mmCIF file of C-alpha atoms in Angstrom:
data_model
loop_
_atom_site.group_PDB
_atom_site.id
_atom_site.type_symbol
_atom_site.label_atom_id
_atom_site.label_comp_id
_atom_site.label_asym_id
_atom_site.label_seq_id
_atom_site.Cartn_x
_atom_site.Cartn_y
_atom_site.Cartn_z
ATOM 1 C CA MET A 1033 28.719 -3.711 17.712
ATOM 2 C CA ALA A 1034 28.059 -0.161 17.015
ATOM 3 C CA PRO A 1035 31.176 1.969 18.501
ATOM 4 C CA ARG A 1036 30.280 4.564 21.443
ATOM 5 C CA ASP A 1037 31.846 7.287 23.092
ATOM 6 C CA ARG A 1038 33.036 7.918 25.804
ATOM 7 C CA GLY A 1039 30.017 8.160 27.883
ATOM 8 C CA GLY A 1040 28.538 5.342 26.133
ATOM 9 C CA ASN A 1041 26.229 6.697 23.603
ATOM 10 C CA ARG A 1042 26.348 5.303 19.980
ATOM 11 C CA LEU A 1043 27.766 6.915 17.698
ATOM 12 C CA CYS A 1044 25.847 6.349 14.294
ATOM 13 C CA LEU A 1045 22.647 5.746 13.022
ATOM 14 C CA GLY A 1046 22.876 2.142 10.707
ATOM 15 C CA GLY A 1047 25.865 1.428 8.543
ATOM 16 C CA ARG A 1048 29.122 0.320 9.910
ATOM 17 C CA ALA A 1049 31.674 1.532 11.848
ATOM 18 C CA HIS A 1050 33.919 3.167 9.501
ATOM 19 C CA SER A 1051 31.455 4.675 7.859
ATOM 20 C CA VAL A 1052 30.480 7.037 10.555
ATOM 21 C CA GLN A 1053 30.067 10.606 9.952
ATOM 22 C CA ARG A 1054 30.622 12.758 12.270
ATOM 23 C CA SER A 1055 28.810 15.920 11.440
ATOM 24 C CA VAL A 1056 25.899 16.536 9.841
ATOM 25 C CA PRO A 1057 25.550 20.221 7.296
ATOM 26 C CA GLY A 1058 24.195 22.794 8.851
ATOM 27 C CA MET A 1059 24.299 21.713 12.658
ATOM 28 C CA GLN A 1060 26.533 21.776 15.584
ATOM 29 C CA ASN A 1061 27.862 18.175 16.587
ATOM 30 C CA GLU A 1062 27.758 19.660 20.285
ATOM 31 C CA GLN A 1063 24.176 19.684 19.700
ATOM 32 C CA GLY A 1064 23.605 16.253 18.331
ATOM 33 C CA VAL A 1065 25.633 14.555 21.353
ATOM 34 C CA ASN A 1066 23.984 16.486 23.733
ATOM 35 C CA ALA A 1067 20.728 15.480 22.167
ATOM 36 C CA MET A 1068 21.526 12.043 22.777
ATOM 37 C CA GLN A 1069 22.122 12.127 26.708
ATOM 38 C CA GLU A 1070 18.938 11.511 29.200
ATOM 39 C CA PRO A 1071 15.633 11.978 27.669
ATOM 40 C CA VAL A 1072 14.106 15.318 28.649
ATOM 41 C CA ILE A 1073 10.657 13.325 29.549
ATOM 42 C CA PRO A 1074 11.218 12.251 33.288
ATOM 43 C CA PHE A 1075 10.860 8.570 33.431
ATOM 44 C CA GLY A 1076 6.927 7.779 34.473
ATOM 45 C CA ALA A 1077 5.737 11.336 33.038
ATOM 46 C CA THR A 1078 3.434 11.203 30.153
ATOM 47 C CA CYS A 1079 3.114 13.567 27.011
ATOM 48 C CA THR A 1080 0.431 15.693 26.608
ATOM 49 C CA THR A 1081 1.134 17.225 23.231
ATOM 50 C CA THR A 1082 2.447 15.208 20.163
ATOM 51 C CA ARG A 1083 3.255 15.399 16.801
ATOM 52 C CA ARG A 1084 3.191 12.485 13.987
ATOM 53 C CA ILE A 1085 6.272 11.171 12.015
ATOM 54 C CA VAL A 1086 5.903 8.880 9.550
ATOM 55 C CA ILE A 1087 8.984 6.778 8.333
ATOM 56 C CA VAL A 1088 9.294 4.057 5.243
ATOM 57 C CA SER A 1089 12.660 2.010 5.283
ATOM 58 C CA PRO A 1090 12.927 -1.410 3.830
ATOM 59 C CA ILE A 1091 15.043 -2.202 7.014
ATOM 60 C CA PRO A 1092 13.381 -0.550 9.589
ATOM 61 C CA SER A 1093 15.563 -2.196 12.062
ATOM 62 C CA LEU A 1094 18.686 -0.325 11.089
ATOM 63 C CA LEU A 1095 16.436 3.009 12.218
ATOM 64 C CA HIS A 1096 15.503 2.283 15.951
ATOM 65 C CA GLU A 1097 18.239 4.473 17.224
ATOM 66 C CA LEU A 1098 16.433 6.960 15.515
ATOM 67 C CA VAL A 1099 12.472 6.085 16.629
ATOM 68 C CA ARG A 1100 14.155 6.006 20.128
ATOM 69 C CA GLU A 1101 15.272 9.358 20.041
ATOM 70 C CA LEU A 1102 12.102 10.750 18.630
ATOM 71 C CA THR A 1103 9.510 8.916 21.078
ATOM 72 C CA THR A 1104 11.683 10.635 23.778
ATOM 73 C CA GLU A 1105 10.665 13.622 22.597
ATOM 74 C CA CYS A 1106 6.961 13.135 22.659
ATOM 75 C CA TYR A 1107 6.982 12.515 18.716
ATOM 76 C CA ASP A 1108 4.613 9.621 17.914
ATOM 77 C CA VAL A 1109 6.461 7.352 15.127
ATOM 78 C CA MET A 1110 4.741 5.236 12.614
ATOM 79 C CA VAL A 1111 7.324 3.097 10.638
ATOM 80 C CA PHE A 1112 6.391 1.157 7.545
ATOM 81 C CA HIS A 1113 8.448 -1.166 5.057
ATOM 82 C CA HIS A 1114 6.339 0.341 2.181
ATOM 83 C CA LEU A 1115 4.005 2.457 1.555
ATOM 84 C CA ASP A 1116 2.117 3.314 -1.351
ATOM 85 C CA GLU A 1117 0.552 6.997 -2.430
ATOM 86 C CA ASN A 1118 -3.516 5.664 -1.472
ATOM 87 C CA ALA A 1119 -1.966 4.268 1.745
ATOM 88 C CA VAL A 1120 -0.026 7.244 2.774
ATOM 89 C CA ALA A 1121 -2.973 9.748 1.769
ATOM 90 C CA ARG A 1122 -5.264 8.169 4.636
ATOM 91 C CA LEU A 1123 -2.673 9.304 7.309
ATOM 92 C CA SER A 1124 -2.490 12.360 9.236
ATOM 93 C CA MET A 1125 1.206 13.233 9.664
ATOM 94 C CA ASP A 1126 3.562 16.349 10.483
ATOM 95 C CA LEU A 1127 6.384 14.626 8.447
ATOM 96 C CA LEU A 1128 7.507 11.889 6.104
ATOM 97 C CA ILE A 1129 10.632 10.420 5.941
ATOM 98 C CA VAL A 1130 11.847 7.942 3.271
ATOM 99 C CA ASP A 1131 15.057 5.575 3.247
ATOM 100 C CA MET A 1132 16.967 6.207 0.275
ATOM 101 C CA THR A 1133 20.021 4.280 1.337
ATOM 102 C CA MET A 1134 18.976 0.548 0.017
ATOM 103 C CA GLU A 1135 19.776 -0.308 -3.637
ATOM 104 C CA GLN A 1136 16.097 -0.687 -4.497
ATOM 105 C CA GLN A 1137 15.213 3.162 -3.807
ATOM 106 C CA MET A 1138 11.756 4.790 -4.963
ATOM 107 C CA PRO A 1139 11.737 6.558 -7.763
ATOM 108 C CA LEU A 1140 12.264 10.174 -7.255
ATOM 109 C CA ALA A 1141 8.333 10.765 -9.233
ATOM 110 C CA GLU A 1142 6.978 8.281 -6.716
ATOM 111 C CA LEU A 1143 8.445 10.444 -3.552
ATOM 112 C CA ASP A 1144 7.162 13.398 -5.540
ATOM 113 C CA ALA A 1145 3.563 11.705 -5.316
ATOM 114 C CA LEU A 1146 4.303 10.767 -1.598
ATOM 115 C CA ALA A 1147 4.794 14.418 -0.452
ATOM 116 C CA LEU A 1148 1.435 15.919 -2.344
ATOM 117 C CA ALA A 1149 -0.276 13.067 -0.999
ATOM 118 C CA VAL A 1150 0.437 13.848 2.674
ATOM 119 C CA ASP A 1151 0.695 17.225 2.435
ATOM 120 C CA ALA A 1152 3.377 17.676 4.671
ATOM 121 C CA PRO A 1153 7.499 17.983 4.552
ATOM 122 C CA ALA A 1154 9.160 14.861 3.216
ATOM 123 C CA TYR A 1155 12.868 13.946 3.967
ATOM 124 C CA HIS A 1156 14.991 11.704 2.396
ATOM 125 C CA LEU A 1157 17.630 9.538 4.057
ATOM 126 C CA VAL A 1158 20.585 9.684 1.947
ATOM 127 C CA ARG A 1159 24.050 8.395 1.801
ATOM 128 C CA PRO A 1160 26.338 11.063 1.211
ATOM 129 C CA GLY A 1161 28.781 10.713 -2.317
ATOM 130 C CA SER A 1162 25.130 8.516 -3.303
ATOM 131 C CA ARG A 1163 23.557 10.047 -6.758
ATOM 132 C CA ARG A 1164 20.214 11.116 -4.694
ATOM 133 C CA ALA A 1165 22.598 13.438 -2.736
ATOM 134 C CA ALA A 1166 22.985 15.798 -5.481
ATOM 135 C CA ASP A 1167 18.832 15.322 -6.659
ATOM 136 C CA ALA A 1168 16.734 14.914 -3.603
ATOM 137 C CA ARG A 1169 14.781 17.566 -2.400
ATOM 138 C CA THR A 1170 15.028 17.679 1.075
ATOM 139 C CA ILE A 1171 18.056 15.194 2.573
ATOM 140 C CA LEU A 1172 19.095 13.629 5.958
ATOM 141 C CA TRP A 1173 22.378 12.047 6.024
ATOM 142 C CA ARG A 1174 22.935 8.700 7.004
ATOM 143 C CA PRO A 1175 24.924 7.415 8.950
ATOM 144 C CA ALA A 1176 24.431 9.970 11.030
ATOM 145 C CA TYR A 1177 24.157 10.905 14.852
ATOM 146 C CA PRO A 1178 20.272 10.533 16.027
ATOM 147 C CA GLY A 1179 20.674 13.340 18.131
ATOM 148 C CA ASP A 1180 21.603 15.503 14.910
ATOM 149 C CA VAL A 1181 18.596 13.901 12.907
ATOM 150 C CA LYS A 1182 16.330 14.607 15.614
ATOM 151 C CA GLN A 1183 17.324 18.375 15.956
ATOM 152 C CA ARG A 1184 16.868 18.725 12.457
ATOM 153 C CA ILE A 1185 13.439 17.036 12.670
ATOM 154 C CA GLN A 1186 12.442 19.485 15.414
ATOM 155 C CA SER A 1187 13.872 22.619 13.583
ATOM 156 C CA VAL A 1188 11.619 21.962 10.704
ATOM 157 C CA LEU A 1189 8.502 21.093 12.584
ATOM 158 C CA GLN A 1190 8.756 23.953 15.350
ATOM 159 C CA ASN A 1191 9.177 26.307 12.401
ATOM 160 C CA GLN A 1192 6.090 25.104 10.559
ATOM 161 C CA GLN A 1193 3.476 26.866 10.430
ATOM 162 C CA PRO A 1194 -0.054 26.002 10.759
ATOM 163 C CA SER A 1195 -1.195 28.131 8.151
ATOM 164 C CA SER A 1196 -0.199 31.077 6.158
ATOM 165 C CA ILE A 1197 -3.853 32.497 5.759
ATOM 166 C CA SER A 1198 -4.591 35.928 6.582
ATOM 167 C CA VAL A 1199 -8.440 36.820 6.255
ATOM 168 C CA VAL A 1200 -9.999 39.293 4.259
ATOM 169 C CA ASP A 1201 -13.462 40.569 4.907
ATOM 170 C CA THR A 1202 -15.437 41.674 1.457
ATOM 171 C CA GLY A 1203 -17.662 43.593 4.059
ATOM 172 C CA ALA A 1204 -20.453 41.018 3.639
ATOM 173 C CA GLY A 1205 -19.426 39.036 6.677
ATOM 174 C CA GLU A 1206 -17.309 36.935 4.342
ATOM 175 C CA HIS A 1207 -13.878 36.064 4.131
ATOM 176 C CA GLN A 1208 -13.366 35.588 0.087
ATOM 177 C CA LEU A 1209 -11.207 36.669 -2.254
ATOM 178 C CA VAL A 1210 -12.170 37.159 -5.858
ATOM 179 C CA TYR A 1211 -10.039 36.222 -8.589
ATOM 180 C CA LYS A 1212 -11.310 35.730 -12.195
ATOM 181 C CA ASP A 1213 -14.185 33.612 -12.087
ATOM 182 C CA LEU A 1214 -12.117 31.887 -8.763
ATOM 183 C CA THR A 1215 -13.682 32.429 -4.963
ATOM 184 C CA VAL A 1216 -11.335 31.880 -2.411
ATOM 185 C CA ASP A 1217 -12.796 31.451 0.954
ATOM 186 C CA THR A 1218 -10.251 32.095 3.754
ATOM 187 C CA LYS A 1219 -12.618 31.092 6.718
ATOM 188 C CA ARG A 1220 -13.579 27.822 4.921
ATOM 189 C CA MET A 1221 -10.579 27.115 3.123
ATOM 190 C CA THR A 1222 -12.255 26.607 0.235
ATOM 191 C CA VAL A 1223 -11.777 27.379 -3.824
ATOM 192 C CA SER A 1224 -14.774 27.485 -6.122
ATOM 193 C CA ARG A 1225 -14.863 28.066 -9.769
ATOM 194 C CA GLY A 1226 -18.501 28.847 -9.920
ATOM 195 C CA ARG A 1227 -20.643 26.688 -8.103
ATOM 196 C CA THR A 1228 -17.859 23.683 -8.581
ATOM 197 C CA ARG A 1229 -15.502 23.185 -5.647
ATOM 198 C CA ILE A 1230 -11.854 22.605 -6.203
ATOM 199 C CA ASP A 1231 -10.348 20.208 -3.998
ATOM 200 C CA LEU A 1232 -7.194 21.120 -3.203
ATOM 201 C CA THR A 1233 -4.725 20.791 -0.086
ATOM 202 C CA LYS A 1234 -3.235 22.947 2.663
ATOM 203 C CA THR A 1235 -0.363 23.665 0.776
ATOM 204 C CA GLU A 1236 -2.263 24.378 -2.524
ATOM 205 C CA PHE A 1237 -4.662 26.710 -0.827
ATOM 206 C CA ASP A 1238 -1.819 28.423 0.782
ATOM 207 C CA LEU A 1239 0.359 28.977 -2.544
ATOM 208 C CA LEU A 1240 -2.903 30.199 -4.271
ATOM 209 C CA HIS A 1241 -3.791 32.399 -1.132
ATOM 210 C CA ALA A 1242 -0.521 34.158 -1.215
ATOM 211 C CA LEU A 1243 -0.412 34.821 -5.061
ATOM 212 C CA ILE A 1244 -4.050 36.140 -4.906
ATOM 213 C CA ALA A 1245 -2.843 38.415 -1.926
ATOM 214 C CA ALA A 1246 0.313 39.708 -3.684
ATOM 215 C CA ASP A 1247 -2.418 41.286 -5.868
ATOM 216 C CA GLY A 1248 -0.138 40.613 -9.131
ATOM 217 C CA ALA A 1249 3.313 41.600 -7.693
ATOM 218 C CA VAL A 1250 5.837 38.963 -8.095
ATOM 219 C CA LEU A 1251 6.630 36.333 -5.358
ATOM 220 C CA SER A 1252 10.243 34.556 -5.477
ATOM 221 C CA ARG A 1253 10.575 30.760 -4.660
ATOM 222 C CA GLN A 1254 12.154 32.121 -1.467
ATOM 223 C CA GLN A 1255 9.240 34.521 -0.437
ATOM 224 C CA LEU A 1256 6.282 31.624 -1.133
ATOM 225 C CA MET A 1257 8.666 28.761 0.793
ATOM 226 C CA ASP A 1258 9.009 31.368 3.923
ATOM 227 C CA GLN A 1259 5.313 32.102 3.819
ATOM 228 C CA ILE A 1260 4.232 28.332 3.114
ATOM 229 C CA TRP A 1261 6.620 26.693 5.349
ATOM 230 C CA GLY A 1262 8.320 29.228 7.611
ATOM 231 C CA GLU A 1263 11.813 30.777 6.960
ATOM 232 C CA HIS A 1264 13.688 27.910 8.566
ATOM 233 C CA TYR A 1265 12.849 25.445 5.637
ATOM 234 C CA PHE A 1266 15.310 23.296 4.976
ATOM 235 C CA GLY A 1267 13.884 21.949 1.877
ATOM 236 C CA GLY A 1268 14.505 23.148 -1.923
ATOM 237 C CA SER A 1269 12.479 25.006 -4.305
ATOM 238 C CA ASN A 1270 11.944 21.915 -6.273
ATOM 239 C CA THR A 1271 9.169 20.865 -3.459
ATOM 240 C CA LEU A 1272 7.480 24.156 -4.068
ATOM 241 C CA ASP A 1273 7.940 23.333 -7.714
ATOM 242 C CA VAL A 1274 5.810 20.104 -7.463
ATOM 243 C CA HIS A 1275 2.837 21.494 -5.341
ATOM 244 C CA MET A 1276 2.585 24.500 -7.710
ATOM 245 C CA LYS A 1277 3.049 21.528 -10.933
ATOM 246 C CA SER A 1278 -0.348 19.890 -8.976
ATOM 247 C CA LEU A 1279 -2.257 23.123 -8.092
ATOM 248 C CA ARG A 1280 -1.789 24.006 -11.611
ATOM 249 C CA GLN A 1281 -3.263 20.647 -12.747
ATOM 250 C CA LYS A 1282 -6.068 20.991 -10.235
ATOM 251 C CA LEU A 1283 -6.889 24.831 -11.687
ATOM 252 C CA LYS A 1284 -6.480 23.675 -15.360
ATOM 253 C CA ASP A 1285 -3.804 25.906 -16.196
ATOM 254 C CA ASN A 1286 -1.632 25.559 -18.741
ATOM 255 C CA PRO A 1287 1.943 26.896 -17.879
ATOM 256 C CA LYS A 1288 2.375 28.130 -21.201
ATOM 257 C CA ALA A 1289 -0.302 29.863 -21.752
ATOM 258 C CA PRO A 1290 -1.652 30.563 -17.901
ATOM 259 C CA SER A 1291 -4.557 32.080 -17.042
ATOM 260 C CA TYR A 1292 -4.286 32.101 -13.117
ATOM 261 C CA ILE A 1293 -0.610 31.449 -12.399
ATOM 262 C CA ALA A 1294 2.180 32.552 -14.606
ATOM 263 C CA THR A 1295 5.725 31.942 -14.013
ATOM 264 C CA VAL A 1296 8.786 34.367 -13.682
ATOM 265 C CA ARG A 1297 11.694 32.784 -14.936
ATOM 266 C CA GLY A 1298 14.578 32.692 -12.748
ATOM 267 C CA VAL A 1299 11.783 34.620 -9.629
ATOM 268 C CA GLY A 1300 8.894 32.984 -9.271
ATOM 269 C CA TYR A 1301 5.125 33.009 -9.603
ATOM 270 C CA ARG A 1302 2.666 35.739 -10.032
ATOM 271 C CA LEU A 1303 -0.699 36.324 -11.146
ATOM 272 C CA ALA A 1304 -1.680 35.827 -14.994
ATOM 273 C CA ASP A 1305 -2.506 38.778 -16.844
ATOM 274 C CA GLY A 1306 -6.043 39.282 -18.384
#
């Protein structure tokens, strides 16, 4: 039976009693404990606004406390034993959580593919001290207080900006930016090369728009992450690099001889010269 505090609350999210971790980096224990008290939604009330979270775990039963905490806060939670890239691309979601605590772990390349497919923040549940704790892009510790994990998820979603697009009027009644042979329509959120449409995810579109709007100035990785995901985004710059790599591939842009996006080593990105 899982250990409980003096108020009768269960103390751990999965794992055994001896492996309980009493803090999560960057969060107060008191916040997590408070969050585990009575649900904020009164009994019998209904949620008028929800956001969707998808969890992928080989043993979902270990996460039932986290699911309970999230659903009491009006999050729609979908739990899968396994979810491939093609399947996840058909789902609409605000956050993806992948359980990395089991021995059969998903390769990082597959995780990157999932993050690109959903075009939403992707977090990994990992155990402290595991090899994945060092190279995971964005991590949540397990075992941990479900309330702590919930609070971090709330912070990510509350600060996630719906769009970083600003409208630029060309004077002809159209909202377009033109860079070389690319036309960026900020009203329709489309990118075209001549008459050929280039299909981009929202994150890729925001990245391209931010660089063009900067008019050749260098944007640091932190500046780009703040613009795309908000100032309180917890993820590392590797996530940004994954999306940038996908954007370049869709633009058919060679990083070694760029036509559109140039890398400024140790700093960030800017528009390519010429």
